[in-house]
GROMACS .gro file of C-alpha atoms in nm:
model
  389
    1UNK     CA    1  13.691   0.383  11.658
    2UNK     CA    2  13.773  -0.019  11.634
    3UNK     CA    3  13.882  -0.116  11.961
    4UNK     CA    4  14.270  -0.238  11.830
    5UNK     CA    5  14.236   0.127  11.684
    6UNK     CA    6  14.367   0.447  11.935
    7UNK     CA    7  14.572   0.794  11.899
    8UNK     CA    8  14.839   0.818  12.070
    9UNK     CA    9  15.058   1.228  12.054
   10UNK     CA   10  15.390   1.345  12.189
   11UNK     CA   11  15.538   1.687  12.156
   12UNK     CA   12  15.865   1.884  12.082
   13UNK     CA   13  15.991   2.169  12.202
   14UNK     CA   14  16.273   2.359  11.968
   15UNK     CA   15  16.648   2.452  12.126
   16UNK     CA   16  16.491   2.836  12.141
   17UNK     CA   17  16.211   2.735  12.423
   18UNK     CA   18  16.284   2.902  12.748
   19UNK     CA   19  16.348   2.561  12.904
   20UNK     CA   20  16.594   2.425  12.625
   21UNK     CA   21  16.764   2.730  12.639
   22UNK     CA   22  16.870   2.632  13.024
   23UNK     CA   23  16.934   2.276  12.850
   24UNK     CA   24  17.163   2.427  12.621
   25UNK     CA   25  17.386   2.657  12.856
   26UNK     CA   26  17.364   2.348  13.105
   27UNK     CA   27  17.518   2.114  12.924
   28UNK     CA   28  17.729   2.384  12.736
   29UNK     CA   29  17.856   2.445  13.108
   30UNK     CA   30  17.919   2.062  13.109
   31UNK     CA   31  18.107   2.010  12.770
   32UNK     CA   32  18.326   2.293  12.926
   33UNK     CA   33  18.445   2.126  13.228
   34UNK     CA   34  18.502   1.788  13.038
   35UNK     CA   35  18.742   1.933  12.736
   36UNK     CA   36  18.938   2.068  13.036
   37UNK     CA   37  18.917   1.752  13.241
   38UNK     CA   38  18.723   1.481  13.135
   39UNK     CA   39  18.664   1.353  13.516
   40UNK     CA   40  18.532   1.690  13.610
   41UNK     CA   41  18.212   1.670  13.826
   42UNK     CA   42  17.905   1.926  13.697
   43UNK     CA   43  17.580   1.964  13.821
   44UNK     CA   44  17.468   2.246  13.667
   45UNK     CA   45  17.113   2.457  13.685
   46UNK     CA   46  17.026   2.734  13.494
   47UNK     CA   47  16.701   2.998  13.506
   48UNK     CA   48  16.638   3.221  13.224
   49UNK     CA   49  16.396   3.520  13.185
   50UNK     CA   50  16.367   3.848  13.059
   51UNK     CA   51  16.741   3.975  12.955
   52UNK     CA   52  16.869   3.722  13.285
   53UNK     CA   53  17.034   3.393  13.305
   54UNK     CA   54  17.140   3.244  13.655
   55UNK     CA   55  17.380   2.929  13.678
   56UNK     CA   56  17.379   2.759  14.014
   57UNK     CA   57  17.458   2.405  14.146
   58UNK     CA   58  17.821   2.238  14.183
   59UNK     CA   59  18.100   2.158  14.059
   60UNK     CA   60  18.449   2.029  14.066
   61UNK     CA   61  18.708   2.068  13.826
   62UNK     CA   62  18.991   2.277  13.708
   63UNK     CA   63  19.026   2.658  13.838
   64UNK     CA   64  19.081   2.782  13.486
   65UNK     CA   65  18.779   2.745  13.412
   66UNK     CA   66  18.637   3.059  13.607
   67UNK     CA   67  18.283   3.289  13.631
   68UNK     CA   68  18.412   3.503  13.350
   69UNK     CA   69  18.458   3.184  13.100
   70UNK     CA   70  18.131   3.044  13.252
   71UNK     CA   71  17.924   3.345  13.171
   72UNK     CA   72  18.122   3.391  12.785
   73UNK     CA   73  17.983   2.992  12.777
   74UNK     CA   74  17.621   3.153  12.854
   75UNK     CA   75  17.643   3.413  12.611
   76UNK     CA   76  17.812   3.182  12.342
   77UNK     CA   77  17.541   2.937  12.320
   78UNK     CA   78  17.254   3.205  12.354
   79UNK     CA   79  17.401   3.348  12.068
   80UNK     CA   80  17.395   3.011  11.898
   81UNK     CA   81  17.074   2.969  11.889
   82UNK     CA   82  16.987   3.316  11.767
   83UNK     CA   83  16.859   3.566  12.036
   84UNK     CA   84  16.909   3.938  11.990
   85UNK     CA   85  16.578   4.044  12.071
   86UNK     CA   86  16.509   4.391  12.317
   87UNK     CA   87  16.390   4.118  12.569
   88UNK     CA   88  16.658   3.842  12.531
   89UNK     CA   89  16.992   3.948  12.361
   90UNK     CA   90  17.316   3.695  12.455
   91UNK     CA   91  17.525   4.036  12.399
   92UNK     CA   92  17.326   4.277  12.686
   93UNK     CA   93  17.147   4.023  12.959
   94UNK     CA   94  17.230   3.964  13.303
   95UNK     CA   95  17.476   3.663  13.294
   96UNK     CA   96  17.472   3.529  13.748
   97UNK     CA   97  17.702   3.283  13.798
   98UNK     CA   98  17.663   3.141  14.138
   99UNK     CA   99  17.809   2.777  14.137
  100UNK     CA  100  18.009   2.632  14.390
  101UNK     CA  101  18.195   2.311  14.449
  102UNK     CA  102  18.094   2.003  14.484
  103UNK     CA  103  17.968   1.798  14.836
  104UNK     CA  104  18.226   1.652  15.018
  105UNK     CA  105  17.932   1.445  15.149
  106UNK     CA  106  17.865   1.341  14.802
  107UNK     CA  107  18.205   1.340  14.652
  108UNK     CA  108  18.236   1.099  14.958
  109UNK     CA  109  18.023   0.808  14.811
  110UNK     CA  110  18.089   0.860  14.444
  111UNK     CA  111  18.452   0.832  14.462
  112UNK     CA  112  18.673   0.513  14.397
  113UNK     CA  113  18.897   0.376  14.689
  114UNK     CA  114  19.102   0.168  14.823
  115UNK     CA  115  18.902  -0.105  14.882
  116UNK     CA  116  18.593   0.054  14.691
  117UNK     CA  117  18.434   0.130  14.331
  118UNK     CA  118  18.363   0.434  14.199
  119UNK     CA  119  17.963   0.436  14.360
  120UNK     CA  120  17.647   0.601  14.144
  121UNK     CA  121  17.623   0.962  14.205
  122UNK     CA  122  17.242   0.941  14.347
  123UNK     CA  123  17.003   0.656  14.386
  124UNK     CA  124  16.705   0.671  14.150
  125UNK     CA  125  16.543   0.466  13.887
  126UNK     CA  126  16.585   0.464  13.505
  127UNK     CA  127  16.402   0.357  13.156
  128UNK     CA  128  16.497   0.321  12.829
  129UNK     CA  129  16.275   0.197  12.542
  130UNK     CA  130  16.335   0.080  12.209
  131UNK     CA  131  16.046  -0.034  11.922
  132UNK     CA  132  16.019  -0.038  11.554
  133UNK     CA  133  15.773   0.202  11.476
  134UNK     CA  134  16.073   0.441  11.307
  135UNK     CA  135  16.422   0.281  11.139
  136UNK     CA  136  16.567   0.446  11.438
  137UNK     CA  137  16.381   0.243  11.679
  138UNK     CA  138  16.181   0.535  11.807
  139UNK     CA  139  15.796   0.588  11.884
  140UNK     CA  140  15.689   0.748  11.556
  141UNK     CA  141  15.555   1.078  11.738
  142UNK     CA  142  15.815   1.199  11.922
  143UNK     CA  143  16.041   1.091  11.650
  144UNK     CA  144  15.850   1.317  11.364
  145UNK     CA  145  15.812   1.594  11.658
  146UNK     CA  146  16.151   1.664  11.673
  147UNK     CA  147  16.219   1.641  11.281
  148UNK     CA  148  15.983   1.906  11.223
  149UNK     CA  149  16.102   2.170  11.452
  150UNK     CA  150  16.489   2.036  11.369
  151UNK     CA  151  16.428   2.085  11.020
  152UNK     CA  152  16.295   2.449  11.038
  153UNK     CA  153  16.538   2.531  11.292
  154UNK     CA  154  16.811   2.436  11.062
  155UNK     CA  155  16.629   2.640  10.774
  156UNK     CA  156  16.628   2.922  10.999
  157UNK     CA  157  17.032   2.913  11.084
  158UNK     CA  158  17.098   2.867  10.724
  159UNK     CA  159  16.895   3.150  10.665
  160UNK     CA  160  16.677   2.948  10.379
  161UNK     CA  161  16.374   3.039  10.562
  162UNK     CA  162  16.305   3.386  10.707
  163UNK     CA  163  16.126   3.558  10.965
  164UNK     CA  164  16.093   3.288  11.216
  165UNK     CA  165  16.212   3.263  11.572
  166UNK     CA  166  16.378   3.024  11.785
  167UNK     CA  167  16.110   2.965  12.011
  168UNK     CA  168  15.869   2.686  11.833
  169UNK     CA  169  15.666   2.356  11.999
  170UNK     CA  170  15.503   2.086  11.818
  171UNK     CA  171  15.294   1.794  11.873
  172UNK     CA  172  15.146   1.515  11.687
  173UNK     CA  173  14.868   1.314  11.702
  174UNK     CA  174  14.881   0.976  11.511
  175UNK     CA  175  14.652   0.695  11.511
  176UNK     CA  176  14.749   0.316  11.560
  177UNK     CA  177  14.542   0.049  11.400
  178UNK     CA  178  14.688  -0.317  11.565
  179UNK     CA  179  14.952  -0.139  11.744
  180UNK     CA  180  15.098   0.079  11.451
  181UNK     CA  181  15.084   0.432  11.343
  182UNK     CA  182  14.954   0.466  10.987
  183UNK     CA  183  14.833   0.800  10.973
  184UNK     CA  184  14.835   1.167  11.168
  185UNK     CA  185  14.503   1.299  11.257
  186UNK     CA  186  14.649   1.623  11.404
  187UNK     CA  187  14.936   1.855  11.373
  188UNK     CA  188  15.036   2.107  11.623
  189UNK     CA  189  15.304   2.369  11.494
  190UNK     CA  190  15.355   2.725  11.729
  191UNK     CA  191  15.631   2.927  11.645
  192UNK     CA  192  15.745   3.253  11.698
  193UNK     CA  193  15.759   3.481  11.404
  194UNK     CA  194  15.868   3.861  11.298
  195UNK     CA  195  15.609   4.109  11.351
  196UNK     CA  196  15.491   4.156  10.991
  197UNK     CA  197  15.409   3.836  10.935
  198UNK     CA  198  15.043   3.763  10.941
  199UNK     CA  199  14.890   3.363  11.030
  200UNK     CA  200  14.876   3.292  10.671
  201UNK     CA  201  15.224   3.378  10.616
  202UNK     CA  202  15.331   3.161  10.887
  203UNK     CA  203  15.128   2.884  10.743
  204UNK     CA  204  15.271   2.891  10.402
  205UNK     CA  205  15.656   2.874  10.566
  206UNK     CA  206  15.562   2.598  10.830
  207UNK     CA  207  15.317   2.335  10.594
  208UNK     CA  208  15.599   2.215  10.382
  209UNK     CA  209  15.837   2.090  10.669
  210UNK     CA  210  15.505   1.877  10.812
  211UNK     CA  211  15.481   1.751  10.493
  212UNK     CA  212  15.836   1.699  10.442
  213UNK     CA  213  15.956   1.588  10.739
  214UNK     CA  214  15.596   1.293  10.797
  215UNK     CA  215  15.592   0.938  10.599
  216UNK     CA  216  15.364   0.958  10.260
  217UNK     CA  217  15.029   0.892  10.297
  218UNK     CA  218  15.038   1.031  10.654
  219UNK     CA  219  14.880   1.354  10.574
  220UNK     CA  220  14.523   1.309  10.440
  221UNK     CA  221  14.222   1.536  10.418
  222UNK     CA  222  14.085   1.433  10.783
  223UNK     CA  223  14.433   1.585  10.905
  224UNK     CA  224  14.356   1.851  11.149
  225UNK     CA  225  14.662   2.136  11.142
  226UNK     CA  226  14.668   2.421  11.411
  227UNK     CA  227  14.958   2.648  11.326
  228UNK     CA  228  15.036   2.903  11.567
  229UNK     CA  229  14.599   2.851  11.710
  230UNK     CA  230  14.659   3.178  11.908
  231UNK     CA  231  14.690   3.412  11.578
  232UNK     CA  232  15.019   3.579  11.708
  233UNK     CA  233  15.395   3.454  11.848
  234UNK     CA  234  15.557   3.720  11.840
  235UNK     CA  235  15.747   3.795  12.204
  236UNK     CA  236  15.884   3.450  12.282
  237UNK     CA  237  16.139   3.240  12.495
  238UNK     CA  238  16.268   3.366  12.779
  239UNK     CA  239  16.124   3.711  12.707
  240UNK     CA  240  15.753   3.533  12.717
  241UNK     CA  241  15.814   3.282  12.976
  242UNK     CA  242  16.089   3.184  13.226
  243UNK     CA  243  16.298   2.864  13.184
  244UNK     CA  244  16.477   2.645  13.416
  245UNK     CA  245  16.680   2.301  13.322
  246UNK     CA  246  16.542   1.961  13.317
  247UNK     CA  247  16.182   2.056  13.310
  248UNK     CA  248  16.136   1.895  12.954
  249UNK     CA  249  16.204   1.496  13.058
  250UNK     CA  250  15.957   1.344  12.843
  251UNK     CA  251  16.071   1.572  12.515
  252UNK     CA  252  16.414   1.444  12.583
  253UNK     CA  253  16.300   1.074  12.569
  254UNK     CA  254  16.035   0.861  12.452
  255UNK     CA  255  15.709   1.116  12.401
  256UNK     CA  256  15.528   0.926  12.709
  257UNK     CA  257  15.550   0.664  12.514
  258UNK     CA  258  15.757   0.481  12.773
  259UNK     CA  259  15.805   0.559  13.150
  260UNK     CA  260  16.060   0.807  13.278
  261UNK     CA  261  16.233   0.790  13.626
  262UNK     CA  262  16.207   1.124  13.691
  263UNK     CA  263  16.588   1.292  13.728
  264UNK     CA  264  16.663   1.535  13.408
  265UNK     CA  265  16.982   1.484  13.240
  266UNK     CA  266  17.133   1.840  13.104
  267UNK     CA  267  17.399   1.970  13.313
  268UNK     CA  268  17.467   1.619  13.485
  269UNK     CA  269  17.834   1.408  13.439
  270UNK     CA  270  17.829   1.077  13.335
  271UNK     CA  271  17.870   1.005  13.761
  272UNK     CA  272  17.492   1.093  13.753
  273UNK     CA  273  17.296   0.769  13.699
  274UNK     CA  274  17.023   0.989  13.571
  275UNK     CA  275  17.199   1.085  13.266
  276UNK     CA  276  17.440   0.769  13.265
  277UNK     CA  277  17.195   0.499  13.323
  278UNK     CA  278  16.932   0.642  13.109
  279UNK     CA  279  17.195   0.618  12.793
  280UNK     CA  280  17.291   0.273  12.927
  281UNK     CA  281  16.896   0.155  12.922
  282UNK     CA  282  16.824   0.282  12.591
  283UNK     CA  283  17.129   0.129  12.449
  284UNK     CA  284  17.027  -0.220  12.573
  285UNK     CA  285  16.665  -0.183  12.491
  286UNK     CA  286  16.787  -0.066  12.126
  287UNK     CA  287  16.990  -0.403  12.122
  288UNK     CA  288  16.747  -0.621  12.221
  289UNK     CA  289  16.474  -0.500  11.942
  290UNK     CA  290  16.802  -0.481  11.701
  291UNK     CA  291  16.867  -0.838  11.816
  292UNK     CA  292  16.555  -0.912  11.703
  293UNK     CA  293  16.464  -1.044  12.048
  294UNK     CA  294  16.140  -0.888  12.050
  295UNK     CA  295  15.963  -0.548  11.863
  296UNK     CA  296  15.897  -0.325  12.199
  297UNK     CA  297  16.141  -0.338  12.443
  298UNK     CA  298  16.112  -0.156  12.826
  299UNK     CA  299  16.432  -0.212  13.069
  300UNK     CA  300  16.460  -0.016  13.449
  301UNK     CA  301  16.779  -0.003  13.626
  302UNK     CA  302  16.780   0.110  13.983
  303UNK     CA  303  17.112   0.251  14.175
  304UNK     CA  304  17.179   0.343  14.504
  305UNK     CA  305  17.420   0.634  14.625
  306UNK     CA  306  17.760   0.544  14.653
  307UNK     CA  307  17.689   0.169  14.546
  308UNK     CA  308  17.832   0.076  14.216
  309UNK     CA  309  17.649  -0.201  14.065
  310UNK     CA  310  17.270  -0.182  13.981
  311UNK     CA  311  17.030  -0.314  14.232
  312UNK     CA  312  16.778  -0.464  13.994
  313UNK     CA  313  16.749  -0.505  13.625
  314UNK     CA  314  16.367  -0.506  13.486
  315UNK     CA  315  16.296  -0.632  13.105
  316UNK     CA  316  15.958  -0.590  12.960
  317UNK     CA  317  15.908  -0.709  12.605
  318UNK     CA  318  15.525  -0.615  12.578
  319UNK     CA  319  15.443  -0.940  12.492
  320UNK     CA  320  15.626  -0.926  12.167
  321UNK     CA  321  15.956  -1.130  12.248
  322UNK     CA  322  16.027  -1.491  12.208
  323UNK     CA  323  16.289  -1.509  12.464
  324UNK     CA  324  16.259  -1.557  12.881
  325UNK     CA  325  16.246  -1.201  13.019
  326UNK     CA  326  16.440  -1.325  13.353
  327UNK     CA  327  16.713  -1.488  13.138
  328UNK     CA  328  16.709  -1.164  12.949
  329UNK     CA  329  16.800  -0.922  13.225
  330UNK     CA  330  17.017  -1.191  13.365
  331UNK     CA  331  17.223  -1.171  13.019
  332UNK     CA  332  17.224  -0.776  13.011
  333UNK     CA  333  17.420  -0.739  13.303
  334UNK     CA  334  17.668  -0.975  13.158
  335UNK     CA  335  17.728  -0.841  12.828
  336UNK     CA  336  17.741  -0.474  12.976
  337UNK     CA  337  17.938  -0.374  13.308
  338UNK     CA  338  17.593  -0.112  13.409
  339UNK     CA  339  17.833   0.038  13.737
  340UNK     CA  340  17.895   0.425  13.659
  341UNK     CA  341  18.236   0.344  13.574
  342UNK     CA  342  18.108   0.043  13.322
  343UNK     CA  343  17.906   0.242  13.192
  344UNK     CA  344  18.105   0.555  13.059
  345UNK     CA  345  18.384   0.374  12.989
  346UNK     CA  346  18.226   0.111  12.710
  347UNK     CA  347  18.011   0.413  12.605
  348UNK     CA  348  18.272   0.689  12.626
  349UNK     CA  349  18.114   0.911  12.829
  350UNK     CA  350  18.371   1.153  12.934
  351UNK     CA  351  18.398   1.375  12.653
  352UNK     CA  352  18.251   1.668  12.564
  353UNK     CA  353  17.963   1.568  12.356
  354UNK     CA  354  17.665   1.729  12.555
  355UNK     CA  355  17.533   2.010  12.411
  356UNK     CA  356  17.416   1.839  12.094
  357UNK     CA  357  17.193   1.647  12.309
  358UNK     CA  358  17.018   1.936  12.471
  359UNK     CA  359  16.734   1.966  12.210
  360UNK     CA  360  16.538   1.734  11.967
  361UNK     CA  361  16.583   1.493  12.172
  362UNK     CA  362  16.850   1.230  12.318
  363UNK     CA  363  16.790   0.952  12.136
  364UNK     CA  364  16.669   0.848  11.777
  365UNK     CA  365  16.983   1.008  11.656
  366UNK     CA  366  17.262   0.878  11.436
  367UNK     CA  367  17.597   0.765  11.610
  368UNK     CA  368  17.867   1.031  11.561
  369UNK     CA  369  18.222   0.976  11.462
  370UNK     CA  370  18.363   1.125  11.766
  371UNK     CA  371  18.168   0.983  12.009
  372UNK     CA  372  17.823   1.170  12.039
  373UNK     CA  373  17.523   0.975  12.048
  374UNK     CA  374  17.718   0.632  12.167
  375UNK     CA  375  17.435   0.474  12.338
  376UNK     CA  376  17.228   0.457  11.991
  377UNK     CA  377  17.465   0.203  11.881
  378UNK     CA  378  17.377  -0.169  11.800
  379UNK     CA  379  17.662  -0.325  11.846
  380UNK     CA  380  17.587  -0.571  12.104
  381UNK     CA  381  17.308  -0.713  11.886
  382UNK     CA  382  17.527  -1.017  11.766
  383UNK     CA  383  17.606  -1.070  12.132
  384UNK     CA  384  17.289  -1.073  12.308
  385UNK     CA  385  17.180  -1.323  12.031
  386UNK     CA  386  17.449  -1.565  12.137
  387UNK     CA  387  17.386  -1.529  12.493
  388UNK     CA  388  17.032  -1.615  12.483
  389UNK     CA  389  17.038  -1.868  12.242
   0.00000   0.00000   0.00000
């Protein structure tokens, strides 16, 4: 392989996988809490396993919203997503409810006061990324790793397709020749299935949303495909393995294309830089490559508890920008108030528009009318022009 050549893969994971289950109920928890009071504070956890889901962590909002709505939330979105197996049924498992209210330690340094703003709800640091290998200014193989397994999820709720499960993973492998993809040498698909359906039945009902959902000419004859490798997927999600929130960072982002700070984001208000500041760094990063200020774009913000404002602002245009880096991060903090309050308020953050987010991923999606998906906006591209002309 030329030496400008390389592969590069991410994968997906679909909303039935143990761990976006917990993603789901988590930030169904969350979207809960906001329509009542959209200042509620939620830190939510959740563990799933055979016929069992546990919610723990903290909370504060209003006391109508009790165990018995909390646990009619779990079974809801369970139900959503299509489990009524022996193992895992949203009508007949366990449903623990065990969270409590919030700190008053850490209430304590995220609330506003007199003579003090409204501080980030943890210190921590956080990435988003922005490049034009897709029109939605995604890494290609996350990007077509989460269409695949979107696309035959919606198939399978729509009831076009039949005899699959919710549980399903993919990955892709694509090669880059001078830094972009051109072709896929590999394609991972593992979902779970109905019992009387053999590997080659599987194949024929999985092939045509790789083809479908990849670029033409992607697909060639030196395309390796592994659908479900093991031979049989039969018992799956929580049923096959346990699940716990926030264990499924670099699905939710950039592939590994791009770093990650570490903190999850289901189950966390907009308080929580970790969710908050993530959105805020993608949405600049988008900007500046919809700006036209350069074709990769990397920005870290760092926060400390209880402080409001960022402590540092980090812009790395991979070489591809024609515009000063330092004036660059100087300008983002100007044309975008990044304190927690700044933040949700110019990307309207307290609402209930969570859940959606839990799988295929939290960004490379389409702006929605009511406020989902905000921080994939490119609205500040006129203005980040201006400022570093």
């Amino acid at each position: 392989m030329a030496k400008n050549s390389y592969l590069f893969a991410s994968e997906s994971v679909s909303e039935g996988h143990p761990d976006k289950v917990c993603d789901m109920i988590s930030d169904a928890v969350l979207d809960t809490f906001l329509a009542a009071d959209p200042y509620a504070r939620v830190a939510c956890e959740t563990l799933v396993t055979t016929q069992q889901i546990v919610l723990a962590g903290e909370v504060r909002g209003p006391a109508s919203i009790t165990k018995d709505v909390l646990e009619q939330v779990a079974r809801d979105t369970v139900r959503k997503i299509g489990y009524e197996q022996n193992g895992f049924h949203w009508k007949t498992c366990d449903v623990m409810v065990l969270l409590h209210s919030q700190s008053a330690d850490i209430a304590m340094g995220v609330d506003s006061g007199e003579n003090k703003d409204e501080g980030a709800g943890d210190q921590g640091i956080m990435f988003g990324y922005a490049c034009r290998e897709t029109d939605a200014l995604m890494p290609a193989p996350i990007y077509y790793a989460h269409k695949i397994l979107r696309d035959m999820a919606q198939a399978r709720h729509s009831g076009t397709v039949k005899g699959l499960g919710p549980d399903a993973k993919s990955q892709i492998s694509l090669l880059y020749e001078n830094g972009k993809p051109v072709r896929a040498t590999s394609i991972v698909v593992s979902t779970q299935h109905d019992e009387d359906l053999s590997s080659s039945d599987v194949e024929g009902i999985v092939r045509p949303f790789i083809s479908k959902a990849l670029p033409k000419g992607w697909l060639t004859n030196e395309t390796d495909f592994y659908i479900n490798p093991t031979g049989r997927f039969v018992i799956g999600g929580p049923d096959g393995d346990a699940g716990l929130t926030g264990r499924k960072i670099i699905v939710d982002t950039y592939g590994g294309a791009a770093p990650h700070g570490g903190g999850a984001f289901s189950g966390k208000d907009p308080t929580k830089v970790d969710r908050s500041a993530a959105y805020a760094a993608r949405y600049l990063a988008k900007n500046v490559v919809a700006a036209g200020l350069g074709d990769r774009c990397t920005i870290q913000l760092s926060y400390a508890i209880g402080v409001s404002k960022p402590l540092s602002i980090y812009v790395d245009l991979h070489g591809t920008g024609n515009v000063d880096t330092g004036k660059l991060g100087e300008v983002l903090g100007e044309v975008m108030d990044l304190s927690p309050r700044g933040i949700r308020t110019h990307l309207g953050l307290n609402k209930p528009i969570y859940a959606r987010t839990a799988a295929y991923g939290h960004f490379g999606r389409e702006p929605e009318a009511d406020g989902g998906f905000s921080w994939e906006r490119t609205d500040l591209a006129d203005a980040l022009r201006s400022a570093v002309a």
